[in-house]
Short mmCIF file of C-alpha atoms in Angstrom, two decimals:
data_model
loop_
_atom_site.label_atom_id
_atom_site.label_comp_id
_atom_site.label_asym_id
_atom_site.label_seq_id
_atom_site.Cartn_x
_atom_site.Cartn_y
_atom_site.Cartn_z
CA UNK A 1 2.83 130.25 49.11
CA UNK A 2 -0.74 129.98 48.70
CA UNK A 3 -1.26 132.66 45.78
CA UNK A 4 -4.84 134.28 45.47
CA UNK A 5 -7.44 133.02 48.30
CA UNK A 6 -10.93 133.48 48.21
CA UNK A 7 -13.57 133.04 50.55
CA UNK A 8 -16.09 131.85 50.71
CA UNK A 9 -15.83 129.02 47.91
CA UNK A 10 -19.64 129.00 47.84
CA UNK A 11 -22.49 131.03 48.87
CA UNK A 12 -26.30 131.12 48.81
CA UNK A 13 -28.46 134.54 49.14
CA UNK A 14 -31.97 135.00 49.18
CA UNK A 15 -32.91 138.31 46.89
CA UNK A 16 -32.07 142.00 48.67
CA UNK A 17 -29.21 140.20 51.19
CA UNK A 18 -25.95 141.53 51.40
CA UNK A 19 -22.37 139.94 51.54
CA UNK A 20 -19.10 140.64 50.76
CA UNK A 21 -16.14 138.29 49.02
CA UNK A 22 -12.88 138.53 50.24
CA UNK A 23 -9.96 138.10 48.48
CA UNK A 24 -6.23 138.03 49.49
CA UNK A 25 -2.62 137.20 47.38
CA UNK A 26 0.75 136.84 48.84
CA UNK A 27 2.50 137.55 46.09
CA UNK A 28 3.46 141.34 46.80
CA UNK A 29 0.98 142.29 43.24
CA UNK A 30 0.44 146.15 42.40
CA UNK A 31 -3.04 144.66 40.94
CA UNK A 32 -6.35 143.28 41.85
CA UNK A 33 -9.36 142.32 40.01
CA UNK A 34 -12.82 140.72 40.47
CA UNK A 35 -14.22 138.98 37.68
CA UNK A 36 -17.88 137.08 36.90
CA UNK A 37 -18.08 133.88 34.86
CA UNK A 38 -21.29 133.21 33.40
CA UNK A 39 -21.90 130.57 30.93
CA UNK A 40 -21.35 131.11 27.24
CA UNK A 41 -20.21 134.96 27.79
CA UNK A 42 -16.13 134.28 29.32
CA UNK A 43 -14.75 136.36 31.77
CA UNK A 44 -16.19 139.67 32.71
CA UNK A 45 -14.29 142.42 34.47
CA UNK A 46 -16.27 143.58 37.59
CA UNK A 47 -14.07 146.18 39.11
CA UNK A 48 -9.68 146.28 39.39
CA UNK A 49 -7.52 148.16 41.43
CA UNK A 50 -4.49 149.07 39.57
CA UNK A 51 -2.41 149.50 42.61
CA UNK A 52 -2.96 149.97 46.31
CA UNK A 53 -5.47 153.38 46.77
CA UNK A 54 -7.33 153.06 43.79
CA UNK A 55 -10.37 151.38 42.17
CA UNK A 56 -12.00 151.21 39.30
CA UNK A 57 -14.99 150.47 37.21
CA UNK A 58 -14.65 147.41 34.88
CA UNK A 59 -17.33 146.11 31.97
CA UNK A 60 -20.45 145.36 34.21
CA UNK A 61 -19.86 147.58 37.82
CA UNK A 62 -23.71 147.57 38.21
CA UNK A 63 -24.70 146.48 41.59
CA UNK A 64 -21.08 146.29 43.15
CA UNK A 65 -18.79 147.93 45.12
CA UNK A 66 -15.16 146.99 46.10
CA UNK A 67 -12.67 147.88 49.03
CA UNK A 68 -8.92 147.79 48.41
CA UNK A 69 -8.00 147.39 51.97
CA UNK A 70 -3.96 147.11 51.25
CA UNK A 71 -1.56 145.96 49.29
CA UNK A 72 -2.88 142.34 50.02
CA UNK A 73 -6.89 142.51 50.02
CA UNK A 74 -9.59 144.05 47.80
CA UNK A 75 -13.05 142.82 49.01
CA UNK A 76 -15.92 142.81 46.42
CA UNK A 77 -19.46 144.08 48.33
CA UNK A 78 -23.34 142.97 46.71
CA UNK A 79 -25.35 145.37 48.79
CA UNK A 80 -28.64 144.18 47.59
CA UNK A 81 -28.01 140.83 46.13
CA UNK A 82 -30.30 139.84 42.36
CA UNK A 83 -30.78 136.61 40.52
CA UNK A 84 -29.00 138.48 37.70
CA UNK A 85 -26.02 138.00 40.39
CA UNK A 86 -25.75 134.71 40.14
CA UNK A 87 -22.18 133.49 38.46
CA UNK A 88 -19.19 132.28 39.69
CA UNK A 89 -17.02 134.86 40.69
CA UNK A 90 -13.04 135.23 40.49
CA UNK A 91 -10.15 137.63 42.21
CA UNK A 92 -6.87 138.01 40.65
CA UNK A 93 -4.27 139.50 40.93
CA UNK A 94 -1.01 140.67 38.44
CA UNK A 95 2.26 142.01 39.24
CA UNK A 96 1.37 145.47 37.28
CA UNK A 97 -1.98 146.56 35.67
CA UNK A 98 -1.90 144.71 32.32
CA UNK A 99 0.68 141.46 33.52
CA UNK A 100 -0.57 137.64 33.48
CA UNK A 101 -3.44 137.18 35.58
CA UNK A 102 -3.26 134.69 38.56
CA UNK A 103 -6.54 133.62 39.65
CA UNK A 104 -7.70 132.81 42.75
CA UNK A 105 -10.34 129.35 43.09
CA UNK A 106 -13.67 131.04 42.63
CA UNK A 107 -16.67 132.02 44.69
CA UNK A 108 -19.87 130.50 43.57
CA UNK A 109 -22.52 132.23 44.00
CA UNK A 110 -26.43 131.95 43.92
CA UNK A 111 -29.59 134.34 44.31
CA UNK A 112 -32.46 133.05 44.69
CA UNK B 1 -13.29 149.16 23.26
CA UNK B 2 -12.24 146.03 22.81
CA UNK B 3 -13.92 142.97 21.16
CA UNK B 4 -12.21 139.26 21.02
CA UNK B 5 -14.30 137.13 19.74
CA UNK B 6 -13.12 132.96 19.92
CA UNK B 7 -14.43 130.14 17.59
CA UNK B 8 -15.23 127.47 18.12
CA UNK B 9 -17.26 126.94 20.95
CA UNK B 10 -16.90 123.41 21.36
CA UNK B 11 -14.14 120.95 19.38
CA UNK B 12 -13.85 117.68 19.88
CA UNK B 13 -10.72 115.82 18.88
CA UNK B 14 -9.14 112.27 18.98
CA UNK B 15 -6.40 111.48 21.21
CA UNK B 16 -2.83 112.59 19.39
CA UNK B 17 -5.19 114.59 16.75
CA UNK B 18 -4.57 118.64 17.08
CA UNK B 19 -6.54 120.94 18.36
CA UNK B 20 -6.92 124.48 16.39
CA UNK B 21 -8.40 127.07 18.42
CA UNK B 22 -8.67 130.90 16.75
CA UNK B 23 -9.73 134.42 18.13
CA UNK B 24 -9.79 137.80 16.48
CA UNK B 25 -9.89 140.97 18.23
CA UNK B 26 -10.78 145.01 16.85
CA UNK B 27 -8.41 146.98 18.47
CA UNK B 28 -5.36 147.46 16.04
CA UNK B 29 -3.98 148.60 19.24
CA UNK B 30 -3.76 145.37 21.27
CA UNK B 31 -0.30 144.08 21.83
CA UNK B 32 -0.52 141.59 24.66
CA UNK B 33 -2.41 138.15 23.90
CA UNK B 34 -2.64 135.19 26.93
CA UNK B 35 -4.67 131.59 26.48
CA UNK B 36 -6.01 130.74 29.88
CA UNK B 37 -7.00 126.83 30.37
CA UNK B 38 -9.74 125.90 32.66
CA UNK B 39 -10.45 122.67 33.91
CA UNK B 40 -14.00 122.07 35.58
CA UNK B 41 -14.81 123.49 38.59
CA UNK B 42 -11.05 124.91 38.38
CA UNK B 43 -9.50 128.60 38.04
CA UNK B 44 -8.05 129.70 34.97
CA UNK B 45 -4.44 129.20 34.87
CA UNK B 46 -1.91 130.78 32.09
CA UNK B 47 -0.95 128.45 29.37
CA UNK B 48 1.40 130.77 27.18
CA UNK B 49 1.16 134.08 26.24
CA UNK B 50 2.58 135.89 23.16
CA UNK B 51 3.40 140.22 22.23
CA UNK B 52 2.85 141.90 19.23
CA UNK B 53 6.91 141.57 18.68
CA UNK B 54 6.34 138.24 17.39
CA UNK B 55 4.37 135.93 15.50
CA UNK B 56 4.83 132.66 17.15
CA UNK B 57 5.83 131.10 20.61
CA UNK B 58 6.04 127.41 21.10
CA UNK B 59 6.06 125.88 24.72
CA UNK B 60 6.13 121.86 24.40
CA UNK B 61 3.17 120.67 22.50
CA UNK B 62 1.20 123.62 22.35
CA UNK B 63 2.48 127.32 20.29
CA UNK B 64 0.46 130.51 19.79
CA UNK B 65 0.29 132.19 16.67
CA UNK B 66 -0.18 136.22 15.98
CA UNK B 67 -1.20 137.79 12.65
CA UNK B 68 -1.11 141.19 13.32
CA UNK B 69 -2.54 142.68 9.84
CA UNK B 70 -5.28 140.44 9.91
CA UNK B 71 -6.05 140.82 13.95
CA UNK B 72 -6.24 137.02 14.64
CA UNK B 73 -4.19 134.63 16.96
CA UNK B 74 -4.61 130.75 16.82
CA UNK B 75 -3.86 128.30 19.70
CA UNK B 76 -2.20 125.00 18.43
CA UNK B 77 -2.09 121.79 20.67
CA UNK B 78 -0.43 118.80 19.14
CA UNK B 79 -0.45 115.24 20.39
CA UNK B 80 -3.81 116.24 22.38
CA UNK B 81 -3.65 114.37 25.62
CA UNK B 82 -7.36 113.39 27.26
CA UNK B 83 -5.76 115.69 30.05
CA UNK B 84 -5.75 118.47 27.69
CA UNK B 85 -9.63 118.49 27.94
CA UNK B 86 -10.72 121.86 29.56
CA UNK B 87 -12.02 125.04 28.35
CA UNK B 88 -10.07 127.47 26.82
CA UNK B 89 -9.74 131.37 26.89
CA UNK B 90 -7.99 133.96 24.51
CA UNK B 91 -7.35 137.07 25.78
CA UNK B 92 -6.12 140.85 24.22
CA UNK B 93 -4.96 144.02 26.12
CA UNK B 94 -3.11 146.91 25.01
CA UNK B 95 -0.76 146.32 27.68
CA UNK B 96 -0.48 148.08 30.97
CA UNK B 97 -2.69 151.15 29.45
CA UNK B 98 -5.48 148.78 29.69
CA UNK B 99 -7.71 145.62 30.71
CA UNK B 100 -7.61 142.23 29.21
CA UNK B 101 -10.70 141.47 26.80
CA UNK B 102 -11.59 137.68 27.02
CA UNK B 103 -13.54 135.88 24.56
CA UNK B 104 -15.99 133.07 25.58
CA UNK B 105 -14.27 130.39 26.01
CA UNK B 106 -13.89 127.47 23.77
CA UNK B 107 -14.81 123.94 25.50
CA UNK B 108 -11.57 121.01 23.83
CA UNK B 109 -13.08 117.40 24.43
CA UNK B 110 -10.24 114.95 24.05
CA UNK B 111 -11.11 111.59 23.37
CA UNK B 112 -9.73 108.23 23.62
#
């Protein structure tokens, strides 16, 4: 039962490249979510899905798009990567919109 | 929306010494609060969790406390263990009829 996986664990983009994150959980979760962690300001909510067909903007959306592919995968897109971009980013995923959060390892990311 | 803010940023205690960590949130309306642990270079994993039902949960050595009227919630660690070292996140939501609200993170430093 390996839980939430993302890939890849670490990634480096020059400014204007594109890439997407892929995430996956085996634990049959209604809900998805793709965070940023940037120093000193916690856990930011990128975009969720609350269940399988929808998606939604979270706190900072700017610059991102996401793909809720099934039940299992919701893929976060950078179509133009920034420097503001840089972070580590996390999936998750919860039984229901609003349950415990299980996170996945973390994608870190850099623009340069 | 929603605005948790967590103090303080850093704490450094001695080994068996307790740890004290506090947030306070704005929306009267929040009912669901979870402390997330993260050790470096790690994911954040649940720790315990508490509901506006009651004011305190214990689990081993560390307990969450809620005071609703005044909008705060503490984190207690007792016996602080140099494994205990990590940084930790509160968290509010009004449940399923919204997203969790994390505040930024408080860095423990146990030491022998």
């Amino acid at each position: 039962n390996a839980g939430v996986t993302q890939t890849p664990k670490f990634q480096v983009l020059k400014t204007g490249q594109s890439m997407t994150l892929q995430c996956a959980q085996d634990m049959n979760h209604n809900s998805m979510y793709w965070y940023r962690q940037d120093p000193g300001m916690g856990l930011r909510l990128i975009y969720y899905s609350a269940s399988e067909g929808t998606t939604d903007k979270g706190e900072v959306p700017n610059g991102y798009n996401v793909s809720r592919l099934n039940k299992r995968e919701f893929s976060l897109r950078l179509e133009s990567a920034a420097p503001s971009q840089t972070s580590v980013y996390f999936c998750a995923s919860s039984e229901e919109w609003g349950s415990p959060l299980h996170f996945g390892n973390g994608t870190r990311l850099t623009v340069t | 929306g929603e605005n948790v803010e967590q103090h303080p940023s850093t704490l450094s205690v001695q080994e068996g010494d307790s740890a004290v960590i506090k947030c306070t949130y704005s929306d009267s309306a929040s009912n669901y609060f979870p402390w997330y642990k993260q050790e470096l270079g790690k994911r954040p994993q649940l720790i315990i969790d508490i509901r506006s039902n009651v004011g305190e949960k214990k689990d081993q050595r560390i307990a969450v406390t809620l005071n609703k009227t005044a909008k705060h919630f503490s984190l207690h660690i007792t016996e602080t263990q140099p494994e205990d070292s990590a940084v930790y996140f509160c968290a509010a939501s009004t449940g399923t009829a919204s997203k969790l609200t994390f505040g930024t993170g408080t860095r423990l430093q146990v030491t022998l």
